[in-house]
PDB file of C-alpha atoms in Angstrom:
ATOM      1  CA  GLN A   1     193.276  87.828  14.475  1.00 55.00           C
ATOM      2  CA  GLN A   2     196.692  89.405  14.129  1.00 66.00           C
ATOM      3  CA  GLN A   3     196.430  89.732  10.366  1.00 89.00           C
ATOM      4  CA  VAL A   4     196.204  92.918   8.407  1.00 96.00           C
ATOM      5  CA  LYS A   5     194.793  92.338   4.934  1.00 97.00           C
ATOM      6  CA  GLN A   6     195.916  94.711   2.204  1.00 97.00           C
ATOM      7  CA  SER A   7     194.600  95.253  -1.308  1.00 97.00           C
ATOM      8  CA  PRO A   8     195.191  95.555  -4.162  1.00 97.00           C
ATOM      9  CA  GLN A   9     198.418  93.641  -4.648  1.00 97.00           C
ATOM     10  CA  SER A  10     199.432  95.962  -7.455  1.00 97.00           C
ATOM     11  CA  LEU A  11     198.153  99.192  -8.910  1.00 97.00           C
ATOM     12  CA  ILE A  12     198.900 101.222 -12.019  1.00 98.00           C
ATOM     13  CA  VAL A  13     197.748 104.826 -12.327  1.00 97.00           C
ATOM     14  CA  GLN A  14     198.501 107.728 -14.595  1.00 97.00           C
ATOM     15  CA  LYS A  15     200.396 110.750 -13.358  1.00 97.00           C
ATOM     16  CA  GLY A  16     198.036 113.021 -11.458  1.00 97.00           C
ATOM     17  CA  GLY A  17     195.698 110.165 -10.540  1.00 97.00           C
ATOM     18  CA  ILE A  18     194.683 109.241  -6.995  1.00 97.00           C
ATOM     19  CA  PRO A  19     195.670 105.681  -6.116  1.00 98.00           C
ATOM     20  CA  ILE A  20     193.823 104.214  -3.143  1.00 98.00           C
ATOM     21  CA  ILE A  21     195.182 101.338  -1.097  1.00 98.00           C
ATOM     22  CA  ASN A  22     192.981  99.561   1.398  1.00 98.00           C
ATOM     23  CA  CYS A  23     193.658  97.624   4.575  1.00 98.00           C
ATOM     24  CA  ALA A  24     191.408  95.710   6.946  1.00 98.00           C
ATOM     25  CA  TYR A  25     192.092  94.292  10.380  1.00 97.00           C
ATOM     26  CA  GLU A  26     190.379  92.057  12.905  1.00 94.00           C
ATOM     27  CA  ASN A  27     192.115  92.782  16.184  1.00 92.00           C
ATOM     28  CA  THR A  28     190.159  95.585  17.870  1.00 92.00           C
ATOM     29  CA  ALA A  29     193.064  96.143  20.256  1.00 92.00           C
ATOM     30  CA  PHE A  30     195.097  97.716  17.457  1.00 94.00           C
ATOM     31  CA  ASP A  31     195.442 101.423  18.192  1.00 93.00           C
ATOM     32  CA  TYR A  32     198.139 102.666  15.824  1.00 93.00           C
ATOM     33  CA  PHE A  33     198.027 102.405  12.033  1.00 96.00           C
ATOM     34  CA  PRO A  34     201.067 103.584  10.047  1.00 95.00           C
ATOM     35  CA  TRP A  35     201.771 103.465   6.351  1.00 97.00           C
ATOM     36  CA  TYR A  36     205.242 102.843   4.986  1.00 96.00           C
ATOM     37  CA  GLN A  37     206.773 103.437   1.556  1.00 97.00           C
ATOM     38  CA  GLN A  38     209.561 101.169   0.366  1.00 97.00           C
ATOM     39  CA  PHE A  39     211.774 101.515  -2.692  1.00 96.00           C
ATOM     40  CA  PRO A  40     213.660  98.463  -4.033  1.00 94.00           C
ATOM     41  CA  GLY A  41     216.668  97.594  -1.906  1.00 92.00           C
ATOM     42  CA  LYS A  42     215.802 100.146   0.773  1.00 94.00           C
ATOM     43  CA  GLY A  43     214.193 100.033   4.184  1.00 95.00           C
ATOM     44  CA  PRO A  44     210.582 101.166   4.658  1.00 95.00           C
ATOM     45  CA  ALA A  45     210.047 104.859   5.330  1.00 94.00           C
ATOM     46  CA  LEU A  46     207.245 106.058   7.594  1.00 93.00           C
ATOM     47  CA  LEU A  47     204.804 108.107   5.527  1.00 95.00           C
ATOM     48  CA  ILE A  48     201.883 108.851   7.767  1.00 95.00           C
ATOM     49  CA  ALA A  49     200.114 107.257  10.717  1.00 95.00           C
ATOM     50  CA  ILE A  50     196.738 107.493  12.394  1.00 95.00           C
ATOM     51  CA  ARG A  51     195.157 106.547  15.692  1.00 93.00           C
ATOM     52  CA  PRO A  52     191.526 105.400  15.963  1.00 91.00           C
ATOM     53  CA  ASP A  53     190.266 108.571  17.604  1.00 92.00           C
ATOM     54  CA  VAL A  54     190.272 110.405  14.254  1.00 94.00           C
ATOM     55  CA  SER A  55     188.687 109.455  10.930  1.00 95.00           C
ATOM     56  CA  GLU A  56     191.095 111.213   8.602  1.00 97.00           C
ATOM     57  CA  LYS A  57     194.621 112.544   8.624  1.00 97.00           C
ATOM     58  CA  LYS A  58     196.374 114.442   5.873  1.00 97.00           C
ATOM     59  CA  GLU A  59     200.071 115.119   5.426  1.00 95.00           C
ATOM     60  CA  GLY A  60     201.050 116.737   2.177  1.00 96.00           C
ATOM     61  CA  ARG A  61     199.718 114.609  -0.684  1.00 97.00           C
ATOM     62  CA  PHE A  62     199.064 111.597   1.561  1.00 97.00           C
ATOM     63  CA  THR A  63     195.746 111.053   3.334  1.00 97.00           C
ATOM     64  CA  ILE A  64     194.661 108.245   5.623  1.00 97.00           C
ATOM     65  CA  SER A  65     190.957 107.519   5.977  1.00 96.00           C
ATOM     66  CA  PHE A  66     190.001 105.430   8.979  1.00 97.00           C
ATOM     67  CA  ASN A  67     186.705 103.622   9.588  1.00 96.00           C
ATOM     68  CA  LYS A  68     186.726 102.197  13.087  1.00 94.00           C
ATOM     69  CA  SER A  69     183.364 100.430  12.858  1.00 94.00           C
ATOM     70  CA  ALA A  70     184.339  98.669   9.643  1.00 96.00           C
ATOM     71  CA  LYS A  71     187.879  98.035  10.895  1.00 96.00           C
ATOM     72  CA  GLN A  72     189.311  99.433   7.703  1.00 97.00           C
ATOM     73  CA  PHE A  73     191.749 102.139   6.766  1.00 97.00           C
ATOM     74  CA  SER A  74     193.066 103.377   3.465  1.00 98.00           C
ATOM     75  CA  LEU A  75     195.819 105.488   1.953  1.00 98.00           C
ATOM     76  CA  HIS A  76     195.082 108.045  -0.753  1.00 98.00           C
ATOM     77  CA  ILE A  77     197.887 109.664  -2.734  1.00 98.00           C
ATOM     78  CA  MET A  78     196.814 112.942  -4.307  1.00 97.00           C
ATOM     79  CA  ASP A  79     198.310 114.153  -7.577  1.00 97.00           C
ATOM     80  CA  SER A  80     200.468 111.043  -7.859  1.00 97.00           C
ATOM     81  CA  GLN A  81     203.860 111.353  -9.528  1.00 97.00           C
ATOM     82  CA  PRO A  82     206.195 108.819 -11.152  1.00 97.00           C
ATOM     83  CA  GLY A  83     208.485 109.249  -8.135  1.00 97.00           C
ATOM     84  CA  ASP A  84     205.715 107.769  -5.973  1.00 98.00           C
ATOM     85  CA  SER A  85     206.225 104.414  -7.711  1.00 98.00           C
ATOM     86  CA  ALA A  86     207.124 102.105  -4.840  1.00 98.00           C
ATOM     87  CA  THR A  87     205.694  99.405  -2.606  1.00 98.00           C
ATOM     88  CA  TYR A  88     203.369 100.600   0.118  1.00 98.00           C
ATOM     89  CA  PHE A  89     202.721  98.692   3.318  1.00 97.00           C
ATOM     90  CA  CYS A  90     200.031  99.297   5.869  1.00 97.00           C
ATOM     91  CA  ALA A  91     200.653  98.143   9.402  1.00 96.00           C
ATOM     92  CA  ALA A  92     199.055  98.057  12.817  1.00 95.00           C
ATOM     93  CA  SER A  93     200.210  97.748  16.385  1.00 92.00           C
ATOM     94  CA  TRP A  94     198.943  97.746  19.934  1.00 88.00           C
ATOM     95  CA  ASP A  95     200.589  98.169  23.275  1.00 81.00           C
ATOM     96  CA  THR A  96     201.622  94.806  24.661  1.00 76.00           C
ATOM     97  CA  GLY A  97     204.600  96.282  26.458  1.00 71.00           C
ATOM     98  CA  ARG A  98     206.229  96.494  23.062  1.00 76.00           C
ATOM     99  CA  ARG A  99     204.779  97.840  19.837  1.00 82.00           C
ATOM    100  CA  ALA A 100     205.631  95.248  17.231  1.00 88.00           C
ATOM    101  CA  LEU A 101     204.095  96.031  13.861  1.00 92.00           C
ATOM    102  CA  THR A 102     201.874  93.638  11.960  1.00 93.00           C
ATOM    103  CA  PHE A 103     202.318  94.393   8.279  1.00 95.00           C
ATOM    104  CA  GLY A 104     199.977  94.037   5.369  1.00 96.00           C
ATOM    105  CA  SER A 105     201.186  92.143   2.305  1.00 96.00           C
ATOM    106  CA  GLY A 106     202.117  95.272   0.379  1.00 97.00           C
ATOM    107  CA  THR A 107     200.902  97.073  -2.751  1.00 98.00           C
ATOM    108  CA  ARG A 108     203.208  97.722  -5.682  1.00 98.00           C
ATOM    109  CA  LEU A 109     202.256 101.080  -7.130  1.00 98.00           C
ATOM    110  CA  GLN A 110     203.335 102.214 -10.566  1.00 98.00           C
ATOM    111  CA  VAL A 111     202.622 105.782 -11.621  1.00 98.00           C
ATOM    112  CA  GLN A 112     202.954 106.190 -15.356  1.00 97.00           C
ATOM    113  CA  PRO A 113     204.163 109.499 -16.812  1.00 94.00           C
TER     114      PRO A 113
ATOM    115  CA  GLY B   1     213.628 113.322  11.235  1.00 66.00           C
ATOM    116  CA  ALA B   2     214.543 110.117  12.993  1.00 84.00           C
ATOM    117  CA  VAL B   3     217.459 108.295  11.421  1.00 93.00           C
ATOM    118  CA  VAL B   4     218.357 104.649  11.815  1.00 96.00           C
ATOM    119  CA  SER B   5     221.486 103.238  10.236  1.00 96.00           C
ATOM    120  CA  GLN B   6     222.529  99.687   9.480  1.00 97.00           C
ATOM    121  CA  HIS B   7     225.925  98.264   8.761  1.00 97.00           C
ATOM    122  CA  PRO B   8     226.893  96.646   6.528  1.00 97.00           C
ATOM    123  CA  SER B   9     224.474  97.413   3.713  1.00 97.00           C
ATOM    124  CA  TRP B  10     225.378  94.172   2.017  1.00 97.00           C
ATOM    125  CA  VAL B  11     227.521  91.195   2.887  1.00 97.00           C
ATOM    126  CA  ILE B  12     228.536  87.964   1.207  1.00 97.00           C
ATOM    127  CA  CYS B  13     229.752  85.133   3.389  1.00 96.00           C
ATOM    128  CA  LYS B  14     230.560  81.479   3.044  1.00 97.00           C
ATOM    129  CA  SER B  15     228.326  78.769   4.401  1.00 97.00           C
ATOM    130  CA  GLY B  16     229.165  77.940   8.019  1.00 97.00           C
ATOM    131  CA  THR B  17     230.512  81.350   8.955  1.00 97.00           C
ATOM    132  CA  SER B  18     228.865  83.969  11.169  1.00 97.00           C
ATOM    133  CA  VAL B  19     227.826  87.477  10.215  1.00 97.00           C
ATOM    134  CA  LYS B  20     227.080  90.438  12.486  1.00 97.00           C
ATOM    135  CA  ILE B  21     224.721  93.237  11.476  1.00 98.00           C
ATOM    136  CA  GLU B  22     224.586  96.490  13.424  1.00 97.00           C
ATOM    137  CA  CYS B  23     221.570  98.745  13.854  1.00 97.00           C
ATOM    138  CA  ARG B  24     221.960 102.238  15.301  1.00 96.00           C
ATOM    139  CA  SER B  25     219.474 104.953  16.121  1.00 95.00           C
ATOM    140  CA  LEU B  26     221.388 108.142  15.349  1.00 95.00           C
ATOM    141  CA  ASP B  27     219.258 110.908  16.830  1.00 92.00           C
ATOM    142  CA  PHE B  28     217.131 109.310  19.515  1.00 92.00           C
ATOM    143  CA  GLN B  29     217.404 106.698  22.210  1.00 92.00           C
ATOM    144  CA  ALA B  30     215.586 103.457  21.591  1.00 91.00           C
ATOM    145  CA  THR B  31     214.899 101.058  24.419  1.00 88.00           C
ATOM    146  CA  THR B  32     213.214  98.784  21.896  1.00 93.00           C
ATOM    147  CA  MET B  33     214.436  97.775  18.469  1.00 95.00           C
ATOM    148  CA  PHE B  34     213.021  95.180  16.123  1.00 96.00           C
ATOM    149  CA  TRP B  35     214.569  92.869  13.574  1.00 97.00           C
ATOM    150  CA  TYR B  36     212.704  91.897  10.420  1.00 96.00           C
ATOM    151  CA  ARG B  37     213.425  89.650   7.496  1.00 96.00           C
ATOM    152  CA  GLN B  38     212.103  90.288   4.008  1.00 95.00           C
ATOM    153  CA  PHE B  39     212.155  87.945   1.035  1.00 93.00           C
ATOM    154  CA  PRO B  40     211.879  89.347  -2.511  1.00 91.00           C
ATOM    155  CA  LYS B  41     208.494  90.850  -3.284  1.00 89.00           C
ATOM    156  CA  GLN B  42     207.170  89.881   0.112  1.00 93.00           C
ATOM    157  CA  SER B  43     206.208  91.705   3.255  1.00 94.00           C
ATOM    158  CA  LEU B  44     208.322  92.161   6.348  1.00 94.00           C
ATOM    159  CA  MET B  45     208.377  89.307   8.818  1.00 93.00           C
ATOM    160  CA  LEU B  46     209.149  90.145  12.426  1.00 93.00           C
ATOM    161  CA  MET B  47     211.964  87.980  13.752  1.00 96.00           C
ATOM    162  CA  ALA B  48     212.549  89.358  17.227  1.00 95.00           C
ATOM    163  CA  THR B  49     212.221  92.279  19.581  1.00 94.00           C
ATOM    164  CA  SER B  50     215.435  93.624  21.022  1.00 91.00           C
ATOM    165  CA  ASN B  51     215.225  95.214  24.459  1.00 88.00           C
ATOM    166  CA  GLU B  52     218.036  97.282  25.921  1.00 87.00           C
ATOM    167  CA  GLY B  53     219.602  95.539  28.870  1.00 84.00           C
ATOM    168  CA  SER B  54     217.533  92.375  28.646  1.00 86.00           C
ATOM    169  CA  LYS B  55     217.075  89.309  26.532  1.00 89.00           C
ATOM    170  CA  ALA B  56     215.487  89.520  23.129  1.00 92.00           C
ATOM    171  CA  THR B  57     212.001  88.196  22.488  1.00 93.00           C
ATOM    172  CA  TYR B  58     211.862  85.891  19.486  1.00 95.00           C
ATOM    173  CA  GLU B  59     208.854  85.217  17.294  1.00 93.00           C
ATOM    174  CA  GLN B  60     207.564  81.700  16.910  1.00 93.00           C
ATOM    175  CA  GLY B  61     209.671  79.677  14.511  1.00 94.00           C
ATOM    176  CA  VAL B  62     212.769  81.869  14.774  1.00 95.00           C
ATOM    177  CA  GLU B  63     215.802  80.002  16.125  1.00 94.00           C
ATOM    178  CA  LYS B  64     217.266  82.051  18.945  1.00 93.00           C
ATOM    179  CA  ASP B  65     220.556  80.153  18.846  1.00 95.00           C
ATOM    180  CA  LYS B  66     220.953  80.917  15.174  1.00 96.00           C
ATOM    181  CA  PHE B  67     219.962  84.567  15.268  1.00 97.00           C
ATOM    182  CA  LEU B  68     221.726  86.109  18.249  1.00 96.00           C
ATOM    183  CA  ILE B  69     220.543  89.558  19.273  1.00 95.00           C
ATOM    184  CA  ASN B  70     222.316  91.934  21.599  1.00 91.00           C
ATOM    185  CA  HIS B  71     221.013  95.360  22.606  1.00 91.00           C
ATOM    186  CA  ALA B  72     223.965  96.693  24.538  1.00 84.00           C
ATOM    187  CA  SER B  73     223.037 100.375  24.575  1.00 91.00           C
ATOM    188  CA  LEU B  74     220.114 102.696  23.915  1.00 91.00           C
ATOM    189  CA  THR B  75     221.362 103.326  20.388  1.00 93.00           C
ATOM    190  CA  LEU B  76     222.781  99.997  19.239  1.00 95.00           C
ATOM    191  CA  SER B  77     221.376  96.544  18.572  1.00 95.00           C
ATOM    192  CA  THR B  78     223.221  93.773  16.776  1.00 96.00           C
ATOM    193  CA  LEU B  79     221.995  90.673  14.975  1.00 97.00           C
ATOM    194  CA  THR B  80     224.467  87.835  14.478  1.00 97.00           C
ATOM    195  CA  VAL B  81     223.568  85.112  12.039  1.00 97.00           C
ATOM    196  CA  THR B  82     225.531  82.101  13.242  1.00 97.00           C
ATOM    197  CA  SER B  83     226.632  79.204  11.048  1.00 96.00           C
ATOM    198  CA  ALA B  84     224.957  80.796   8.072  1.00 96.00           C
ATOM    199  CA  HIS B  85     223.519  78.665   5.301  1.00 96.00           C
ATOM    200  CA  PRO B  86     222.263  79.627   1.829  1.00 96.00           C
ATOM    201  CA  GLU B  87     218.658  79.573   3.061  1.00 95.00           C
ATOM    202  CA  ASP B  88     219.567  82.412   5.447  1.00 96.00           C
ATOM    203  CA  SER B  89     220.178  84.664   2.440  1.00 96.00           C
ATOM    204  CA  SER B  90     217.687  87.475   2.738  1.00 96.00           C
ATOM    205  CA  PHE B  91     217.177  91.185   3.333  1.00 97.00           C
ATOM    206  CA  TYR B  92     217.425  91.954   7.051  1.00 98.00           C
ATOM    207  CA  ILE B  93     215.931  95.209   8.300  1.00 97.00           C
ATOM    208  CA  CYS B  94     215.965  96.693  11.761  1.00 97.00           C
ATOM    209  CA  SER B  95     213.713  99.331  13.233  1.00 96.00           C
ATOM    210  CA  ALA B  96     213.969 101.499  16.309  1.00 94.00           C
ATOM    211  CA  GLN B  97     211.036 102.610  18.386  1.00 92.00           C
ATOM    212  CA  SER B  98     211.095 106.307  19.147  1.00 89.00           C
ATOM    213  CA  PRO B  99     209.994 107.807  22.470  1.00 87.00           C
ATOM    214  CA  GLY B 100     206.724 108.678  20.664  1.00 84.00           C
ATOM    215  CA  ASN B 101     206.275 104.982  19.771  1.00 84.00           C
ATOM    216  CA  GLU B 102     206.814 105.415  16.039  1.00 87.00           C
ATOM    217  CA  GLN B 103     209.030 102.845  14.359  1.00 90.00           C
ATOM    218  CA  TYR B 104     211.776 104.068  12.093  1.00 93.00           C
ATOM    219  CA  PHE B 105     213.514 101.597   9.835  1.00 95.00           C
ATOM    220  CA  GLY B 106     217.109 101.208   8.821  1.00 96.00           C
ATOM    221  CA  PRO B 107     218.114 100.895   5.163  1.00 96.00           C
ATOM    222  CA  GLY B 108     218.460  97.123   5.394  1.00 97.00           C
ATOM    223  CA  THR B 109     221.282  94.610   4.968  1.00 97.00           C
ATOM    224  CA  ARG B 110     221.402  92.257   2.029  1.00 97.00           C
ATOM    225  CA  LEU B 111     222.943  88.948   3.160  1.00 97.00           C
ATOM    226  CA  THR B 112     224.079  86.404   0.594  1.00 97.00           C
ATOM    227  CA  VAL B 113     225.422  83.087   1.828  1.00 97.00           C
ATOM    228  CA  THR B 114     227.391  81.088  -0.727  1.00 96.00           C
TER     229      THR B 114
END
């Protein structure tokens, strides 16, 4: 019930394309859904996050779509660039007195020039 | 933006020795920090939650006597890998929870045990 399932495992798009990464969860107590970007040998960087009271959030070229009834959320990257090539992780947390993140398995994105 | 630092960024040690990794939140106070472990091409695995002024909470399967955590101040948590063995070689990453409940990650520490 604590799992967050992420797909696809890897993704290749052309520059300017819109890669979409999907995540699904089971635990309805989750109330915070962040996305992280990680480059090789570096720590994850917080990209964007959403709470279940909204269905979409946009920050720059990154958009989260959230479907509470389906227990799914996704990341869209508009006008993708080669510099966006990285591994993306979705995550979820809920307030148990601490907010430990449950991570998805990650998606390796490659944006070709 | 929120900045979390880790030191060292990489360390090589001999089997049987201990290694200490520091995690600092540079521009906010963090009552809660987390320690993760990441194997190549895999996701992050939560090891423990570090709470300022109290004992750490370890995840199931993580040896608390092997991975000692101390959260001595609102900006510093340390992870000590005791009696390290080659199987402890990994990428260790900390995160700090901001007052707004976001988690910001450090750059990670690459540990190699020979």
